[in-house]
Coordinates of C-alpha atoms in Angstrom, one line a residue:
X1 CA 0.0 0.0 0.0
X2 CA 2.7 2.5 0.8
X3 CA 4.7 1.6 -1.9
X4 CA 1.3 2.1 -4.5
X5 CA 1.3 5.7 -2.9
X6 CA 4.9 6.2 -3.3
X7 CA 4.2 4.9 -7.1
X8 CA 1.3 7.6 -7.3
X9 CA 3.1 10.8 -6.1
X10 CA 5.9 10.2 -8.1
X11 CA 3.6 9.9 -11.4
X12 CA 1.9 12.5 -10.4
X13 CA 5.3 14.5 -10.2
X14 CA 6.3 14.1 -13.5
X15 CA 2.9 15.3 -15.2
X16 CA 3.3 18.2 -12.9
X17 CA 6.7 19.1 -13.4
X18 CA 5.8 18.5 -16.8
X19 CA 3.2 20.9 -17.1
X20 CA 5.4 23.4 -14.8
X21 CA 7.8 23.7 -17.3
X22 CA 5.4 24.3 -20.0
X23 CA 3.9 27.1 -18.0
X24 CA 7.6 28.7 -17.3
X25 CA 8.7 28.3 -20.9
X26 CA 5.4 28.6 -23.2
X27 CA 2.7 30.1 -21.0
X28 CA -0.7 28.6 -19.6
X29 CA -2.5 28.3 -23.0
X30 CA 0.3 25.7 -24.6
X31 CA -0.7 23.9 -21.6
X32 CA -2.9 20.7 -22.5
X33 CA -3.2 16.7 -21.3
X34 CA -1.6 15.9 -24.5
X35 CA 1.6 18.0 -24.3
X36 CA 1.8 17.1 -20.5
X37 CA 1.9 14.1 -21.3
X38 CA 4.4 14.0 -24.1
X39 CA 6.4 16.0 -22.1
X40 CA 6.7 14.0 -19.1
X41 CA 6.9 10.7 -21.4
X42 CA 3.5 8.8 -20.6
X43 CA 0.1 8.8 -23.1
X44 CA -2.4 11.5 -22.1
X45 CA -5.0 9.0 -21.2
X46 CA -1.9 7.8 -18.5
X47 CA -2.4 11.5 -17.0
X48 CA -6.1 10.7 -15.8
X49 CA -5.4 8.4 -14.1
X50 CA -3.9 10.5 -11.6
X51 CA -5.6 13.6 -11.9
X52 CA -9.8 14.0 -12.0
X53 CA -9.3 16.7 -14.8
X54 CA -6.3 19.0 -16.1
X55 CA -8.2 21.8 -13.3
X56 CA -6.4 19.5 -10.9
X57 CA -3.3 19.6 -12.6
X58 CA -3.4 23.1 -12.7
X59 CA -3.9 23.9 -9.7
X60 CA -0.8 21.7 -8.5
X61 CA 0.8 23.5 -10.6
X62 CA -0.3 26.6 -8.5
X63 CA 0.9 24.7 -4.8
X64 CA 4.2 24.3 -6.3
X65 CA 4.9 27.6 -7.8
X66 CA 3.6 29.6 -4.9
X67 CA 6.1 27.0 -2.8
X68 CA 8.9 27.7 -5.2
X69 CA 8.4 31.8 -5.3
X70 CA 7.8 31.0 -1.2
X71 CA 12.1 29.4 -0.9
X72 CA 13.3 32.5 -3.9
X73 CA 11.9 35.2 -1.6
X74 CA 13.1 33.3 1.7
X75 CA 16.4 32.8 -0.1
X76 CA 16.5 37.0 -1.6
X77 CA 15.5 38.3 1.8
X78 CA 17.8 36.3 4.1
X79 CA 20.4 38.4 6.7
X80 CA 17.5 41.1 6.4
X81 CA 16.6 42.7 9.9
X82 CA 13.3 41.4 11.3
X83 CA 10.6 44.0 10.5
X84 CA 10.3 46.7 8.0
X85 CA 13.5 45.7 6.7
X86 CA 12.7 41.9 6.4
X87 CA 9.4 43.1 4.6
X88 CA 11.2 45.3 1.7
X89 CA 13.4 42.8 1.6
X90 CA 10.5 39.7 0.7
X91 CA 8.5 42.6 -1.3
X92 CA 11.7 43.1 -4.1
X93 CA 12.6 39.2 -3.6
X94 CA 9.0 38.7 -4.8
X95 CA 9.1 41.7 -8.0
X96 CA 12.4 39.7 -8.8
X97 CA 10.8 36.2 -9.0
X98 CA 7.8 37.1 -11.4
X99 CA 9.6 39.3 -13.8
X100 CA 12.1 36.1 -14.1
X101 CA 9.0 33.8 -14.2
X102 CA 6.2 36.3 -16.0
X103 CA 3.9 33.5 -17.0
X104 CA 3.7 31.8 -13.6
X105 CA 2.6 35.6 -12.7
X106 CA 0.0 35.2 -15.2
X107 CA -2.0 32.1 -14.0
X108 CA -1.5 33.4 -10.6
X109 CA -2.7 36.6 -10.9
X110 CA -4.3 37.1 -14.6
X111 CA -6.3 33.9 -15.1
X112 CA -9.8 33.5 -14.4
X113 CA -9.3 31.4 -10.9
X114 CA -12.8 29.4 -12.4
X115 CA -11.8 29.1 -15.5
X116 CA -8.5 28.0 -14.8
X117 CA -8.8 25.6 -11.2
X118 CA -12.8 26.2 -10.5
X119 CA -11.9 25.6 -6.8
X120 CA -13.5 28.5 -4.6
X121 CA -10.8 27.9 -1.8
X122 CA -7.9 28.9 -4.4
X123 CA -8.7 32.8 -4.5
X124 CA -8.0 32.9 -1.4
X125 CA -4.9 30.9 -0.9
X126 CA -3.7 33.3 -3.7
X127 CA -4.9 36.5 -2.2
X128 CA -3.1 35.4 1.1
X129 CA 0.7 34.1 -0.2
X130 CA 2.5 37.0 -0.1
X131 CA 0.9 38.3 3.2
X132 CA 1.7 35.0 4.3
X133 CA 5.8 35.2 3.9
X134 CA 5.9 38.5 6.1
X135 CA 3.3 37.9 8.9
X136 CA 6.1 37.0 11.4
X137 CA 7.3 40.7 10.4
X138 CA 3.7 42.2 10.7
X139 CA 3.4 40.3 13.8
X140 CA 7.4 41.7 15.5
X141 CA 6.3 45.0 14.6
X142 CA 3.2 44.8 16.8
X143 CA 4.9 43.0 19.9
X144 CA 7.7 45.7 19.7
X145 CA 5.0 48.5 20.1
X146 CA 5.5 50.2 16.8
X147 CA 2.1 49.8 15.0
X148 CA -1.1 48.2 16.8
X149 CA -2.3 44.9 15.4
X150 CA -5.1 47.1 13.1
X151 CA -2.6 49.4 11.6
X152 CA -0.2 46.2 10.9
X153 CA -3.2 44.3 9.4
X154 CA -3.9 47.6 7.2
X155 CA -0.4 47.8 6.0
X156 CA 0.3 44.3 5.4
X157 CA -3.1 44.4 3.0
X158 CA -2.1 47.6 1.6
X159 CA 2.0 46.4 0.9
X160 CA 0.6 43.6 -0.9
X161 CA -1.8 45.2 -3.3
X162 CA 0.5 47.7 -3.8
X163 CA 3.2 44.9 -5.0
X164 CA 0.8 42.5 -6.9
X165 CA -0.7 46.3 -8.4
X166 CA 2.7 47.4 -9.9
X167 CA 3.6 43.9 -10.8
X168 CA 0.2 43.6 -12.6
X169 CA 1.4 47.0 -14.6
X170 CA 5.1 46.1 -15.3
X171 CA 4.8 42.6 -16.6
X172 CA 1.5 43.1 -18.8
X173 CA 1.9 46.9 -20.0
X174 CA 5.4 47.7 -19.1
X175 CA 4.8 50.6 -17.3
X176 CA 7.5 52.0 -16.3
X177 CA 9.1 51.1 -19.2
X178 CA 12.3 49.7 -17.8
X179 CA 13.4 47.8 -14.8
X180 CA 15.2 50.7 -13.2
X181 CA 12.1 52.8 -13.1
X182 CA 9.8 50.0 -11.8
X183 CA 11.9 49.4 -8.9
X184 CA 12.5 52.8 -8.1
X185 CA 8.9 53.5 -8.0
X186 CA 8.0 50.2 -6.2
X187 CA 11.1 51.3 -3.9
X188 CA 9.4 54.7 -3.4
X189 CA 6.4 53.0 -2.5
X190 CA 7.4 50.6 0.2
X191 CA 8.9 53.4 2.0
X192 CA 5.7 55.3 2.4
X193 CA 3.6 52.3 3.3
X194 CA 6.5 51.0 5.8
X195 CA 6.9 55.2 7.0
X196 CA 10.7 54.6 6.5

């Protein structure tokens, strides 16, 4: 029994990493069972048998990338001082990941969550990742007295829709028009919402 789960994650692996690299190389619509499939080295009708639909695969896809961007940001903003500092530091770890990977931006934060993984629950998970990576921040600035849990649950929602917004701008309708100037306005914003 343990060894037919072992079997099952593993196949379920490669469609995944299969379709992963499609994403990060192609986009979402090159995505399909058939190019999964020939991808990871299997028939397409081999892929349903370990997914219920390509929704499913999709949204695996999702778990993993958000768990990928999750260890890049980790990895950008290590050595950075608890707090504010930690929280720029995760916010231009996290504009650094999508511009390298602009399609995995796209199915997070483009695509129809319905049309794409039609599971309510997903919307949410999104909405919360990147509020998610600097709560222990949030959370040090209250208990060191410098903001009240209400302003800190304020700023955290306000930090991330700022990031996601300029993101949104940069990567679809490059504006700014270069690097340089996106960072220096994301840069410009941070240290208004963090009052630094």
């Amino acid at each position: 029994m343990v060894n037919q789960e072992i079997q099952k994650e593993r196949m379920r692996k490669y469609f995944t990493s299969a379709a992963e690299e499609i994403i990060k190389g192609e986009g979402l619509r090159a995505v399909s069972a058939r190019n999964i499939a020939e991808r990871a080295g299997y028939s397409y009708a081999t892929l349903y048998n370990y997914f219920s639909d390509m929704k499913e695969v999709i949204f695996a896809c999702v778990k993993d990338f958000q768990e990928e961007c999750s260890d890049f940001t980790s990895a950008f903003a290590a050595g950075a001082a608890p707090g504010k500092g930690h929280i720029e530091a995760v916010g231009k770890g996290y504009c650094a990941f999508f511009i390298q990977y602009p399609s995995i931006f796209e199915l997070i934060y483009t695509e129809t969550s319905n049309d794409v993984m039609g599971i309510k629950h997903v919307g949410e998970q999104i909405q919360d990742h990147f509020q998610s990576l600097c709560r222990a921040d949030w959370e040090y600035l209250v208990s060191a007295g410098e903001m009240t849990a209400q302003e800190a649950q304020n700023m955290s929602s306000l930090f991330a829709h700022t990031l996601i917004g300029y993101l949104l701008m940069y990567i679809n309708r490059k504006c700014p028009d270069d690097y340089t100037e996106f960072m220096r306005a994301v840069d410009q914003s941070f240290s208004v919402i963090l009052n630094k």
